[in-house]
Amino acid sequence: MPVNKKTIFLHVGYSKCGSTTLQDTMAMYQSELLAAGILFPRALIKRPSWLRFFWETDLPITYKKERVSAVRDQFTNELNDEISTAKSDRIILSDEGLISLSRESLVSL
């Protein structure tokens, strides 16, 4: 069975450098991007910044690890399902907060 390889473009923007405008534009033109073979996942449109927040391993103590794990698993499953079923071979993931991820969190992502 052939392997369906996908290329992921990870946009790591700094705060106040136009990242939100870029994300809003990709969300607005999501169907056009999809028609061109590029997926900007709905999961990120519905829940901006979850990509960074729930992959970070060094969350503040105020967040209960069980709750974070449950929400991370739910978000991850939704994102994985969307990516695996998309007919796109290119995926754009964008979150300006990704710049703050630890190396371990980035590798896990």
Coordinates of C-alpha atoms in Angstrom, one line a residue, residues 49-56 59 67-69 71-72 75-76:
S49 CA -3.5 29.0 19.9
W50 CA -4.5 25.5 21.1
L51 CA -1.7 24.1 18.9
R52 CA 0.9 25.8 21.1
F53 CA -0.9 25.6 24.5
F54 CA -1.7 22.0 24.6
W55 CA 1.7 20.8 23.3
E56 CA 3.7 22.7 25.9
L59 CA 2.4 24.6 31.7
R67 CA -7.5 18.3 32.3
V68 CA -4.7 19.4 30.0
S69 CA -4.1 15.8 28.9
V71 CA -8.1 18.5 26.1
R72 CA -4.8 17.9 24.4
F75 CA -7.6 18.4 20.1
T76 CA -4.8 16.2 18.8

